[in-house]
mmCIF file of C-alpha atoms and ligand atoms in Angstrom:
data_model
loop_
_atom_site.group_PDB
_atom_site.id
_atom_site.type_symbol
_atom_site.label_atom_id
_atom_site.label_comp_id
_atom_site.label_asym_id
_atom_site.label_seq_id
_atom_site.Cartn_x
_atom_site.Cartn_y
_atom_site.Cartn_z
ATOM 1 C CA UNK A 1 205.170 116.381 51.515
ATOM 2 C CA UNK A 2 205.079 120.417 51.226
ATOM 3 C CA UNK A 3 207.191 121.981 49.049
ATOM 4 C CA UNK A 4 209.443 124.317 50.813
ATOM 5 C CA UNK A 5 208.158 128.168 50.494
ATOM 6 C CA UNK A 6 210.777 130.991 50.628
ATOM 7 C CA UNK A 7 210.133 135.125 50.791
ATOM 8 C CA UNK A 8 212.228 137.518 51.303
ATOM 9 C CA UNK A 9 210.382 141.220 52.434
ATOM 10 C CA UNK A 10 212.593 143.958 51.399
ATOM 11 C CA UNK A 11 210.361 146.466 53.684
ATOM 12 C CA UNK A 12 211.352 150.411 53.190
ATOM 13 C CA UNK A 13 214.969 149.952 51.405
ATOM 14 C CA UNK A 14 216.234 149.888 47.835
ATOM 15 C CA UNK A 15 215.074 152.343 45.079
ATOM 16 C CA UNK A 16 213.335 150.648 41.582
ATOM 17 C CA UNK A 17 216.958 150.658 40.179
ATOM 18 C CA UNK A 18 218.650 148.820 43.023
ATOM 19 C CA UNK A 19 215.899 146.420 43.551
ATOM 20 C CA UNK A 20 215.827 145.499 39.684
ATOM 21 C CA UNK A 21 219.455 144.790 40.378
ATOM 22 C CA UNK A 22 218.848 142.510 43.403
ATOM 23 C CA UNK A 23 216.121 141.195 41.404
ATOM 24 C CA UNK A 24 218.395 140.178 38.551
ATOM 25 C CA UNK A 25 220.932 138.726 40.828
ATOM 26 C CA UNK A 26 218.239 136.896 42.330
ATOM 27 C CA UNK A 27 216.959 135.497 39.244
ATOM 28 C CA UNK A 28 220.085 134.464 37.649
ATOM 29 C CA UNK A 29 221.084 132.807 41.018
ATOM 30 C CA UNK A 30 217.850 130.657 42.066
ATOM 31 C CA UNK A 31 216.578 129.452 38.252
ATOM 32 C CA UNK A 32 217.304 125.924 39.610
ATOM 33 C CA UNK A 33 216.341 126.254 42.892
ATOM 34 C CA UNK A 34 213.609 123.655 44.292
ATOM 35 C CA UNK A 35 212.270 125.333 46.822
ATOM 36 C CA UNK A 36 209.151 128.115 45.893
ATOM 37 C CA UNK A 37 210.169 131.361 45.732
ATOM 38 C CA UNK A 38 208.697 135.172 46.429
ATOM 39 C CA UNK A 39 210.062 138.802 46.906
ATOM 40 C CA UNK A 40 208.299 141.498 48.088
ATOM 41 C CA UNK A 41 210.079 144.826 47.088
ATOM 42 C CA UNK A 42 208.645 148.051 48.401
ATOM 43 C CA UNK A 43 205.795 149.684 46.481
ATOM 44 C CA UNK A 44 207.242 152.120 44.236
ATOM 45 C CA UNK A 45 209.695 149.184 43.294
ATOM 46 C CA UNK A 46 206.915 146.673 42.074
ATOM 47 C CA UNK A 47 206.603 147.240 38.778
ATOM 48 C CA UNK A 48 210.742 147.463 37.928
ATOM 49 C CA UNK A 49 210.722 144.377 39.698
ATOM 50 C CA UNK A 50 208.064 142.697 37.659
ATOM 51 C CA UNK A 51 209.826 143.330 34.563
ATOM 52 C CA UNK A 52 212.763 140.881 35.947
ATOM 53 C CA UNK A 53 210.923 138.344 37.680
ATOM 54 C CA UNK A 54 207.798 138.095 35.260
ATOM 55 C CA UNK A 55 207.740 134.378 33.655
ATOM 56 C CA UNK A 56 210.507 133.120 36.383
ATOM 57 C CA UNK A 57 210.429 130.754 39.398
ATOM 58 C CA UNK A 58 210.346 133.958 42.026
ATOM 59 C CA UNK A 59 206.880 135.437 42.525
ATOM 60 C CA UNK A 60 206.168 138.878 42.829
ATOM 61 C CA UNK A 61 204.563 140.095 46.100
ATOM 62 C CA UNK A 62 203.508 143.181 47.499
ATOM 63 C CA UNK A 63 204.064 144.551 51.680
ATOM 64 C CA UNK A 64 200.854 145.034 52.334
ATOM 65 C CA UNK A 65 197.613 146.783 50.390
ATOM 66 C CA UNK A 66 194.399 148.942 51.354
ATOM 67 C CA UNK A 67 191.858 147.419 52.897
ATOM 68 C CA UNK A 68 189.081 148.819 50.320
ATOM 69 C CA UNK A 69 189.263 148.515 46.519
ATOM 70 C CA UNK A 70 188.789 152.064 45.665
ATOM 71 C CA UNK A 71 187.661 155.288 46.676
ATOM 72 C CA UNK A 72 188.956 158.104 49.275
ATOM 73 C CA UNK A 73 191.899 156.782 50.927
ATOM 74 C CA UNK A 74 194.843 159.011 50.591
ATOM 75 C CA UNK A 75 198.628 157.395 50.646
ATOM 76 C CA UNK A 76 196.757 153.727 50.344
ATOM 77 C CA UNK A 77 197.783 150.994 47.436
ATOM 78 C CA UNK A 78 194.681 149.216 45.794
ATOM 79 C CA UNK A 79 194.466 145.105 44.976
ATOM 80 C CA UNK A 80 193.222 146.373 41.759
ATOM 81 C CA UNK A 81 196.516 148.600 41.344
ATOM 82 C CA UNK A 82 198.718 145.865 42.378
ATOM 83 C CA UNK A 83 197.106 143.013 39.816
ATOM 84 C CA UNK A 84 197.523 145.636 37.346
ATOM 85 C CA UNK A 85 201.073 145.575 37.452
ATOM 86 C CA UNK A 86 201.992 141.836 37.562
ATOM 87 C CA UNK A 87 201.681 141.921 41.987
ATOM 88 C CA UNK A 88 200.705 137.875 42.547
ATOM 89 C CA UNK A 89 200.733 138.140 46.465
ATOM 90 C CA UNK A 90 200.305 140.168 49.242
ATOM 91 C CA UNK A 91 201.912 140.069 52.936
ATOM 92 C CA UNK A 92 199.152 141.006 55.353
ATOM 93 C CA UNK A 93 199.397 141.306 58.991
ATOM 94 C CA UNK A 94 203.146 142.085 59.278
ATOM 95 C CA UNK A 95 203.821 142.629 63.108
ATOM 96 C CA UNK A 96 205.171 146.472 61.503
ATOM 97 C CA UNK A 97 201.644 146.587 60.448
ATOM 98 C CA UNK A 98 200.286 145.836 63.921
ATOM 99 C CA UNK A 99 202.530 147.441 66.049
ATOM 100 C CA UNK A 100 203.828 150.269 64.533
ATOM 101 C CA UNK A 101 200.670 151.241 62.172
ATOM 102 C CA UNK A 102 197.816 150.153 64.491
ATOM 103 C CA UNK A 103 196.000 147.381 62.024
ATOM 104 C CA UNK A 104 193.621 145.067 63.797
ATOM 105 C CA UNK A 105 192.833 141.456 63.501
ATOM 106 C CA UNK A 106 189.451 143.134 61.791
ATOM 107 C CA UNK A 107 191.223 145.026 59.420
ATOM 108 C CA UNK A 108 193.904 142.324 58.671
ATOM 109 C CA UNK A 109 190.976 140.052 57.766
ATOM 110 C CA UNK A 110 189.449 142.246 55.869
ATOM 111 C CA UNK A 111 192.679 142.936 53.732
ATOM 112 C CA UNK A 112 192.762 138.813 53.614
ATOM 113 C CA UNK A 113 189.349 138.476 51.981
ATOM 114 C CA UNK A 114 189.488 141.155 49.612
ATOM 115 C CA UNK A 115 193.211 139.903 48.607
ATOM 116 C CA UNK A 116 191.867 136.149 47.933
ATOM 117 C CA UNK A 117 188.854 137.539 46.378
ATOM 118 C CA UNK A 118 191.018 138.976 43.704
ATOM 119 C CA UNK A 119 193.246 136.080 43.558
ATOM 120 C CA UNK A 120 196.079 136.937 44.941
ATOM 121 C CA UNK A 121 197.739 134.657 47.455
ATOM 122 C CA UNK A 122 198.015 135.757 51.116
ATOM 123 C CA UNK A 123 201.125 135.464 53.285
ATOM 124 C CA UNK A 124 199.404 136.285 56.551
ATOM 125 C CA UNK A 125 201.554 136.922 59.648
ATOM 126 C CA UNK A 126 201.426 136.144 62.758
ATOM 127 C CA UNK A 127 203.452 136.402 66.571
ATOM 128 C CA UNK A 128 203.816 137.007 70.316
ATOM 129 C CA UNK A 129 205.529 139.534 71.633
ATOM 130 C CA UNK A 130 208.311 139.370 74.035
ATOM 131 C CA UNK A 131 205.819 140.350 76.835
ATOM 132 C CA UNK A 132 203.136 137.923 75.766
ATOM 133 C CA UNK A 133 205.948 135.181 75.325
ATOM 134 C CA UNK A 134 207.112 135.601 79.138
ATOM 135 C CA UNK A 135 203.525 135.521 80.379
ATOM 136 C CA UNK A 136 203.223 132.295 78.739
ATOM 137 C CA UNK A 137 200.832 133.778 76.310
ATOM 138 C CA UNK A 138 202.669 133.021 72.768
ATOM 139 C CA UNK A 139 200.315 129.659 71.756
ATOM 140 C CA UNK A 140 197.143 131.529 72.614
ATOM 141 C CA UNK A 141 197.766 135.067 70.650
ATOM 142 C CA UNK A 142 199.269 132.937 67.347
ATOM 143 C CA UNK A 143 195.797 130.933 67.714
ATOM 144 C CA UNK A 144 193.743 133.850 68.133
ATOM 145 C CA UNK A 145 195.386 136.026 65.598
ATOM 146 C CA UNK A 146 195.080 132.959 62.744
ATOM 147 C CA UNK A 147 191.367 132.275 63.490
ATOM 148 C CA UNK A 148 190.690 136.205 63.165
ATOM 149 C CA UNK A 149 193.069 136.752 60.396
ATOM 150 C CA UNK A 150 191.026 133.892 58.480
ATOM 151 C CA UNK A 151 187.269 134.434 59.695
ATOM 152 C CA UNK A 152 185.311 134.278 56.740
ATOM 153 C CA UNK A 153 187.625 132.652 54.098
ATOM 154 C CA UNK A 154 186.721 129.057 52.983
ATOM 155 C CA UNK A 155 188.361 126.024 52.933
ATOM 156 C CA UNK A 156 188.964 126.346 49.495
ATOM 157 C CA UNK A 157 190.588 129.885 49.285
ATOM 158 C CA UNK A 158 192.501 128.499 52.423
ATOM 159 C CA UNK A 159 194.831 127.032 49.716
ATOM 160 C CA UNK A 160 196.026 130.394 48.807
ATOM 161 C CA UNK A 161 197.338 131.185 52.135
ATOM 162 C CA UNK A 162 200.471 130.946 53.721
ATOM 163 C CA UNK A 163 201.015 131.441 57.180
ATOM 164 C CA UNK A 164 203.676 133.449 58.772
ATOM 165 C CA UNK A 165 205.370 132.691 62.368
ATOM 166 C CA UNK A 166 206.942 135.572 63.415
ATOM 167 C CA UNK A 167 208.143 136.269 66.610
ATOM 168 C CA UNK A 168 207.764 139.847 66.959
ATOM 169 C CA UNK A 169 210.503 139.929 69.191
ATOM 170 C CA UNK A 170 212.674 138.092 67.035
ATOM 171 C CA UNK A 171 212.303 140.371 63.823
ATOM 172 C CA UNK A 172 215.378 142.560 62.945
ATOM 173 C CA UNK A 173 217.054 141.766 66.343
ATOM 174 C CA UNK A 174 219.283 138.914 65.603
ATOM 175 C CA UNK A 175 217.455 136.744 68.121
ATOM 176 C CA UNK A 176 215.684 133.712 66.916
ATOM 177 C CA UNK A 177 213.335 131.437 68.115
ATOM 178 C CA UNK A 178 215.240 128.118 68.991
ATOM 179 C CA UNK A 179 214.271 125.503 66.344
ATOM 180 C CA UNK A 180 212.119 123.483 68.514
ATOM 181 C CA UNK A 181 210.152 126.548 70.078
ATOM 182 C CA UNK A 182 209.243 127.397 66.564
ATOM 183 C CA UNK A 183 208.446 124.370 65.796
ATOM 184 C CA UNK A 184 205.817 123.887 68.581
ATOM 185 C CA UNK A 185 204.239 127.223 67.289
ATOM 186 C CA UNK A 186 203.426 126.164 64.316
ATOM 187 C CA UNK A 187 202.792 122.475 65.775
ATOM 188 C CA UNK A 188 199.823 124.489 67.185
ATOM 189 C CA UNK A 189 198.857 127.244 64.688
ATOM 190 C CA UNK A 190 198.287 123.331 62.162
ATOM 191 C CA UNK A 191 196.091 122.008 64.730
ATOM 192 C CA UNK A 192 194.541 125.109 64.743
ATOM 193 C CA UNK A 193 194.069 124.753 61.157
ATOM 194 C CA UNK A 194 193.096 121.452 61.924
ATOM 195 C CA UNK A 195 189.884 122.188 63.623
ATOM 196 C CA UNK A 196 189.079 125.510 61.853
ATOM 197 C CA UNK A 197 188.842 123.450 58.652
ATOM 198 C CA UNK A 198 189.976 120.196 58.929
ATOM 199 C CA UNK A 199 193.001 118.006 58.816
ATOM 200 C CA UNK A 200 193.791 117.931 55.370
ATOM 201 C CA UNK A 201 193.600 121.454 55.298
ATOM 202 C CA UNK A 202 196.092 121.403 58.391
ATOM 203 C CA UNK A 203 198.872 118.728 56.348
ATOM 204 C CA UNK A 204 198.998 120.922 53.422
ATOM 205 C CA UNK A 205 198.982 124.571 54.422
ATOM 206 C CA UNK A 206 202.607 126.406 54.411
ATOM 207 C CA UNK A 207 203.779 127.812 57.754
ATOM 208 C CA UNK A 208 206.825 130.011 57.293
ATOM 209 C CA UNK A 209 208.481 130.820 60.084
ATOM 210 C CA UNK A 210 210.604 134.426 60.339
ATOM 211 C CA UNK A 211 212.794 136.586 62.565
ATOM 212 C CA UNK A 212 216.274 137.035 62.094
ATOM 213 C CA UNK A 213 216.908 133.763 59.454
ATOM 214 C CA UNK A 214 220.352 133.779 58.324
ATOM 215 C CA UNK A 215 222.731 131.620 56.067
ATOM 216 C CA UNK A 216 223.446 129.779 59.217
ATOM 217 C CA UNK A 217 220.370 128.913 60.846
ATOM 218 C CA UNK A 218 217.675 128.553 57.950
ATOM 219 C CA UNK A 219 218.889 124.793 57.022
ATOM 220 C CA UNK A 220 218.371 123.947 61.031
ATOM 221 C CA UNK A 221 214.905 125.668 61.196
ATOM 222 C CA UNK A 222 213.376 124.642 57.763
ATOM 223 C CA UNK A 223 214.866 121.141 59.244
ATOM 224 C CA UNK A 224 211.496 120.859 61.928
ATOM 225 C CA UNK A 225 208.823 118.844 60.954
ATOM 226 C CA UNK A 226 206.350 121.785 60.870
ATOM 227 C CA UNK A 227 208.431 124.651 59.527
ATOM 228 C CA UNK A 228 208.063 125.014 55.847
ATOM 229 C CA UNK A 229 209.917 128.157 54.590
ATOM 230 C CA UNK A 230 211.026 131.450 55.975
ATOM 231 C CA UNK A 231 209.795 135.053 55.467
ATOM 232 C CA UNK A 232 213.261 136.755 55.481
ATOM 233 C CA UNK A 233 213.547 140.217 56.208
ATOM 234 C CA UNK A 234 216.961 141.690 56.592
ATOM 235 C CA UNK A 235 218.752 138.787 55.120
ATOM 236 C CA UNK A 236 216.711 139.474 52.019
ATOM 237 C CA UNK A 237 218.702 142.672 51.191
ATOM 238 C CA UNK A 238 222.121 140.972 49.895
ATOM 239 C CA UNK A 239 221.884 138.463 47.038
ATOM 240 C CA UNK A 240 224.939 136.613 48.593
ATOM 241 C CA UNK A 241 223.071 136.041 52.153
ATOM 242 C CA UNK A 242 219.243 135.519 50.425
ATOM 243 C CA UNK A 243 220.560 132.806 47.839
ATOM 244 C CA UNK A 244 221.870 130.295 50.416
ATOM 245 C CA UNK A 245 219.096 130.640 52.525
ATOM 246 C CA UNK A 246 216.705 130.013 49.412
ATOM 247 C CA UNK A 247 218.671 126.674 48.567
ATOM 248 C CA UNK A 248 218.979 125.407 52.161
ATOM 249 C CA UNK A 249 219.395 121.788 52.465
ATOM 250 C CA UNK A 250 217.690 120.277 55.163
HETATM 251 C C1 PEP B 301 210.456 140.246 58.647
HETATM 252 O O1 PEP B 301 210.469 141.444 58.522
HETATM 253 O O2 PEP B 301 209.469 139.622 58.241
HETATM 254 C C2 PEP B 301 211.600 139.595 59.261
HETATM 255 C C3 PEP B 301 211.480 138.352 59.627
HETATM 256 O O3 PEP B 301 212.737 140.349 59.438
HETATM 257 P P1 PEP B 301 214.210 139.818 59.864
HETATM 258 O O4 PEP B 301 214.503 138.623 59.016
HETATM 259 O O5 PEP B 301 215.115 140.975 59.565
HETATM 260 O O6 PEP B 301 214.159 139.477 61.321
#
């Protein structure tokens, strides 16, 4: 049985003072909830929110992080930087990454491998766009993009990785997936897993899905046999719609 994973990416909003606020809210709201439990505040919020969350059940990720560990690359965060101050995961691969910002499935992997080489745990993302959807093309690219995201990486650091289903045209635009499309998407990114490692690997690994999960849909989603958790975006702004979702019951 997997144990229910829920993150909420606060992208570019909140300054360090209103994010330890949500954080607080957060904290006091979800110390009994059962399901697992991240937030990723922006950068410059990290280490405000590591003073609330540090030694609670809501991990402390990061929105991304350089692809090197040091050296000449201006505006870029570090792994070392964000271990430093209490970071425990990193989202890699966010379709705002790809689409907007240009990263590759090389570069993504790269992050991946320096990330779980450091320790931290991965939420790697993955997703079709609306044009590769109507072609028919959604199973292939999810495929494709998890077998390049995790080139490299061993069965073993495999267990520090969660992945991400997310739609890219179902991110911020109140349109989701319908329960059972998601679900077949991550029916195949498991078998995937399945035969890039092998089926244990496939039974145990976390496959969030995200785009546009609300109070009102997460219980239905997170309710399919292969949908673990959610990687919340918007919905992760207001402590009064991220607590329900984070104590759905299916
Ligand atoms: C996201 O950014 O990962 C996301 C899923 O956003 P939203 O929930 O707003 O669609």
């Amino acid at each position: 049985m997997r144990n229910s994973f829920i993150a909420g990416n606060w992208k570019m909003h909140k300054t360090p003072a209103e994010s330890k606020a949500l954080a607080a809210e957060l904290v006091k709201g979800l110390s009994g909830c059962r399901h697992r439990l991240l937030v990723a505040p922006s950068f410059t919020a990290l280490e405000a929110v590591a003073s609330v969350v540090k030694g609670t059940n809501i991990l402390l990720g990061a929105q991304n992080m350089a692809a090197e560990e040091e050296g000449a690359h201006t505006g870029e965060t570090s792994v070392l930087m964000l271990k430093a101050i209490g970071v425990e995961a990193v989202i890699l691969g966010h379709s705002e990454r790809r689409h907007v910002y240009g990263e590759t499935d090389d570069m993504i992997n790269k992050k991946v491998k320096l990330a779980l080489k450091h320790g931290l745990e991965v939420i790697l993302c993955v997703g079709e766009t609306l044009d590769e959807r109507e072609a028919g093309n959604a199973e292939t690219v999810v495929k494709n993009q998890t077998e390049a995201g995790l080139a490299g990486v061993s069965e073993a650091e495999l267990a520090k990785v969660t992945i991400a289903y997310e739609p890219v045209w179902a991110i911020g635009t109140g349109k989701t997936a319908t329960p059972e499309d998601a679900d077949q998407i991550h029916k195949v990114t498991r078998a995937k897993i399945s035969s890039l490692y092998s089926p244990a690997a496939a039974e145990k690994i976390i496959i969030q899905y995200g785009g546009s999960v609300k109070p009102d849909n997460a219980a239905q989603l997170m309710g399919m046999e292969n949908i673990d958790g959610a990687l919340v975006g918007g919905a992760s702004l207001k402590a009064e719609l991220f607590l329900p979702i984070a104590e759905y019951d299916k």
